């Protein structure tokens, strides 16, 4: 069964503005305001397009490869835990965005500042949980639009937000979210193990 509150939470942790804002700020802090706005819009549109491809096309590939929803749960849990450990151990709150690229809206803004590997897995897992229920699948897609909208707003005001709350506050918030992310990793592991009959279902 698809728990929409869980899906929203995992999307916020893996795809949301808490990590997108500092990552975008690092990329755009020396840009002119107009250039930074253009980069935010282009990056968000590309991230949304990639998210929709993951949500609508990749489940077909997944079925062809016979990858089950529980397989995706385990893969998502592994990536979530690895990411959380990296943040907690190294005090990193966002993927590195320092290296210049020819198409910065695609990389690093769309990938990996907005869409991380664990975020991509979260999308696939959510669509797998929705299964053949198109109403649930539409709700997952709507949640993706909401998250991308929040990212856009956050990136448009990234400079003001970071200057207001400070880089240290974002590091602390990122650390707190990493703890939550580790908990989410355990959550998806437990559900997969329950479905495989390795442990008894929680009461």
Coordinates of C-alpha atoms in Angstrom, one line a residue:
X1 CA 0.0 0.0 0.0
X2 CA 1.3 3.5 -0.9
X3 CA 1.7 5.8 2.1
X4 CA 1.5 9.3 0.6
X5 CA 2.8 10.9 3.8
X6 CA 5.9 8.6 3.5
X7 CA 6.3 9.4 -0.2
X8 CA 6.2 13.1 0.5
X9 CA 8.7 12.8 3.3
X10 CA 11.2 10.8 1.3
X11 CA 10.8 13.2 -1.6
X12 CA 11.5 16.2 0.6
X13 CA 14.6 14.5 2.0
X14 CA 16.0 13.3 -1.3
X15 CA 14.7 15.8 -3.8
X16 CA 13.7 18.8 -1.8
X17 CA 14.9 22.4 -1.2
X18 CA 16.8 21.7 2.0
X19 CA 19.7 20.3 -0.1
X20 CA 18.9 22.2 -3.3
X21 CA 19.2 25.6 -1.8
X22 CA 22.8 25.4 -0.5
X23 CA 23.8 23.4 -3.6
X24 CA 22.4 26.0 -6.0
X25 CA 23.8 28.9 -3.9
X26 CA 27.3 27.4 -4.2
X27 CA 26.8 27.3 -8.0
X28 CA 25.1 30.7 -8.5
X29 CA 26.4 33.0 -5.7
X30 CA 28.8 34.9 -8.0
X31 CA 26.3 35.2 -10.9
X32 CA 24.2 38.2 -11.9
X33 CA 20.7 38.0 -10.5
X34 CA 19.2 37.6 -14.0
X35 CA 21.6 34.8 -14.8
X36 CA 20.9 33.0 -11.5
X37 CA 17.1 33.2 -12.1
X38 CA 17.5 31.8 -15.6
X39 CA 19.7 29.0 -14.2
X40 CA 17.1 28.2 -11.5
X41 CA 14.3 28.0 -14.1
X42 CA 16.2 25.9 -16.6
X43 CA 17.6 23.6 -13.9
X44 CA 14.1 23.0 -12.4
X45 CA 12.5 22.3 -15.8
X46 CA 15.3 19.8 -16.6
X47 CA 14.9 18.2 -13.2
X48 CA 11.2 17.9 -13.6
X49 CA 11.6 16.4 -17.1
X50 CA 14.1 13.8 -15.7
X51 CA 11.7 13.1 -12.8
X52 CA 8.8 12.4 -15.2
X53 CA 11.0 10.1 -17.3
X54 CA 11.9 8.2 -14.2
X55 CA 8.3 8.0 -13.1
X56 CA 6.7 7.2 -16.4
X57 CA 9.2 5.4 -18.5
X58 CA 11.6 3.6 -16.2
X59 CA 8.9 1.4 -14.6
X60 CA 8.6 -0.2 -18.0
X61 CA 12.3 -1.0 -18.1
X62 CA 12.0 -2.2 -14.5
X63 CA 9.3 -4.7 -15.4
X64 CA 11.4 -5.9 -18.4
X65 CA 14.3 -6.5 -16.0
X66 CA 12.0 -8.2 -13.5
X67 CA 13.1 -5.8 -10.7
X68 CA 10.4 -5.9 -8.0
X69 CA 9.2 -3.1 -5.8
X70 CA 11.0 -4.8 -2.8
X71 CA 14.2 -4.9 -4.8
X72 CA 13.8 -1.1 -5.3
X73 CA 13.1 -0.7 -1.6
X74 CA 16.4 -2.4 -0.7
X75 CA 18.3 -0.4 -3.3
X76 CA 16.7 2.8 -2.1
X77 CA 17.5 1.9 1.5
X78 CA 21.2 1.2 0.7
X79 CA 21.6 4.6 -1.1
X80 CA 19.7 6.5 1.6
X81 CA 21.9 5.0 4.3
X82 CA 25.1 5.6 2.3
X83 CA 24.2 9.2 1.7
X84 CA 23.2 9.8 5.4
X85 CA 26.4 8.3 6.6
X86 CA 28.4 10.5 4.2
X87 CA 26.7 13.6 5.5
X88 CA 27.0 12.6 9.2
X89 CA 30.6 11.6 8.9
X90 CA 31.9 14.3 6.6
X91 CA 29.5 17.2 7.4
X92 CA 28.3 17.5 3.8
X93 CA 24.7 18.8 3.2
X94 CA 24.6 18.7 -0.5
X95 CA 26.3 17.2 -3.6
X96 CA 29.4 19.1 -4.7
X97 CA 28.6 21.8 -7.3
X98 CA 31.9 23.5 -7.6
X99 CA 33.2 22.0 -10.8
X100 CA 32.1 24.1 -13.9
X101 CA 30.4 22.4 -16.7
X102 CA 29.3 23.4 -20.2
X103 CA 25.6 23.0 -19.3
X104 CA 25.3 24.0 -15.7
X105 CA 21.4 23.8 -15.7
X106 CA 21.7 20.1 -16.4
X107 CA 24.8 19.4 -14.4
X108 CA 25.2 20.2 -11.6
X109 CA 21.8 21.9 -11.0
X110 CA 19.3 19.3 -12.3
X111 CA 21.7 16.5 -11.5
X112 CA 22.9 16.0 -8.7
X113 CA 21.9 19.2 -6.8
X114 CA 18.1 18.5 -7.3
X115 CA 18.0 14.9 -8.4
X116 CA 20.4 12.7 -6.4
X117 CA 20.9 9.0 -7.1
X118 CA 18.9 8.2 -4.0
X119 CA 16.2 10.7 -5.1
X120 CA 15.9 8.9 -8.4
X121 CA 15.5 5.6 -6.6
X122 CA 12.9 7.1 -4.4
X123 CA 10.8 8.1 -7.5
X124 CA 11.1 4.5 -8.9
X125 CA 10.1 3.0 -5.5
X126 CA 7.1 5.3 -5.2
X127 CA 5.9 4.5 -8.6
X128 CA 6.4 0.8 -7.9
X129 CA 4.4 1.1 -4.7
X130 CA 1.6 2.8 -6.7
X131 CA 1.6 -0.2 -9.0
X132 CA -1.3 -0.3 -11.5
X133 CA -3.4 2.2 -9.6
X134 CA -3.3 5.2 -11.9
X135 CA -4.9 7.5 -9.3
X136 CA -2.0 6.8 -6.9
X137 CA 0.5 7.2 -9.7
X138 CA -1.0 10.6 -10.5
X139 CA -0.7 11.6 -6.9
X140 CA 3.0 10.6 -6.9
X141 CA 3.5 12.8 -10.0
X142 CA 1.6 15.7 -8.4
X143 CA 3.9 15.4 -5.4
X144 CA 6.9 15.6 -7.8
X145 CA 5.5 18.8 -9.3
X146 CA 5.1 20.2 -5.8
X147 CA 8.6 19.4 -4.7
X148 CA 10.1 20.9 -7.9
X149 CA 8.0 24.0 -7.4
X150 CA 9.4 24.3 -3.8
X151 CA 12.9 23.8 -5.3
X152 CA 12.4 26.6 -7.8
X153 CA 11.1 29.0 -5.1
X154 CA 14.0 28.1 -2.9
X155 CA 16.6 28.5 -5.6
X156 CA 15.2 31.9 -6.7
X157 CA 15.6 33.1 -3.2
X158 CA 18.7 31.1 -2.4
X159 CA 21.0 34.0 -1.8
X160 CA 18.6 35.8 0.5
X161 CA 17.8 32.6 2.4
X162 CA 21.4 31.6 2.9
X163 CA 22.4 35.2 4.0
X164 CA 19.4 35.3 6.4
X165 CA 19.8 31.9 8.1
X166 CA 23.5 31.4 7.5
X167 CA 25.5 28.5 6.1
X168 CA 26.0 27.0 9.5
X169 CA 22.2 26.7 10.0
X170 CA 21.9 24.9 6.7
X171 CA 24.7 22.5 7.8
X172 CA 22.8 21.8 11.0
X173 CA 19.5 21.3 9.2
X174 CA 21.3 19.0 6.7
X175 CA 22.7 17.0 9.6
X176 CA 19.2 16.7 11.2
X177 CA 17.7 15.6 7.8
X178 CA 20.6 13.0 7.5
X179 CA 19.5 11.4 10.7
X180 CA 15.9 11.3 9.4
X181 CA 17.2 9.9 6.1
X182 CA 19.0 7.0 8.0
X183 CA 15.7 6.3 9.7
X184 CA 13.9 6.2 6.4
X185 CA 16.6 3.8 5.1
X186 CA 15.8 1.4 8.0
X187 CA 12.1 1.8 7.3
X188 CA 12.3 0.7 3.7
X189 CA 14.6 -2.2 4.7
X190 CA 12.2 -3.5 7.3
X191 CA 9.2 -3.4 4.9
X192 CA 11.1 -5.3 2.2
X193 CA 12.2 -7.9 4.8
X194 CA 8.7 -8.2 6.0
X195 CA 7.4 -8.8 2.5
X196 CA 10.1 -11.5 2.0
X197 CA 9.1 -13.2 5.2
X198 CA 12.5 -12.7 6.8
X199 CA 11.0 -10.9 9.8
X200 CA 7.4 -10.8 11.2
X201 CA 5.2 -7.9 10.2
X202 CA 5.1 -5.2 12.8
X203 CA 1.8 -5.0 14.7

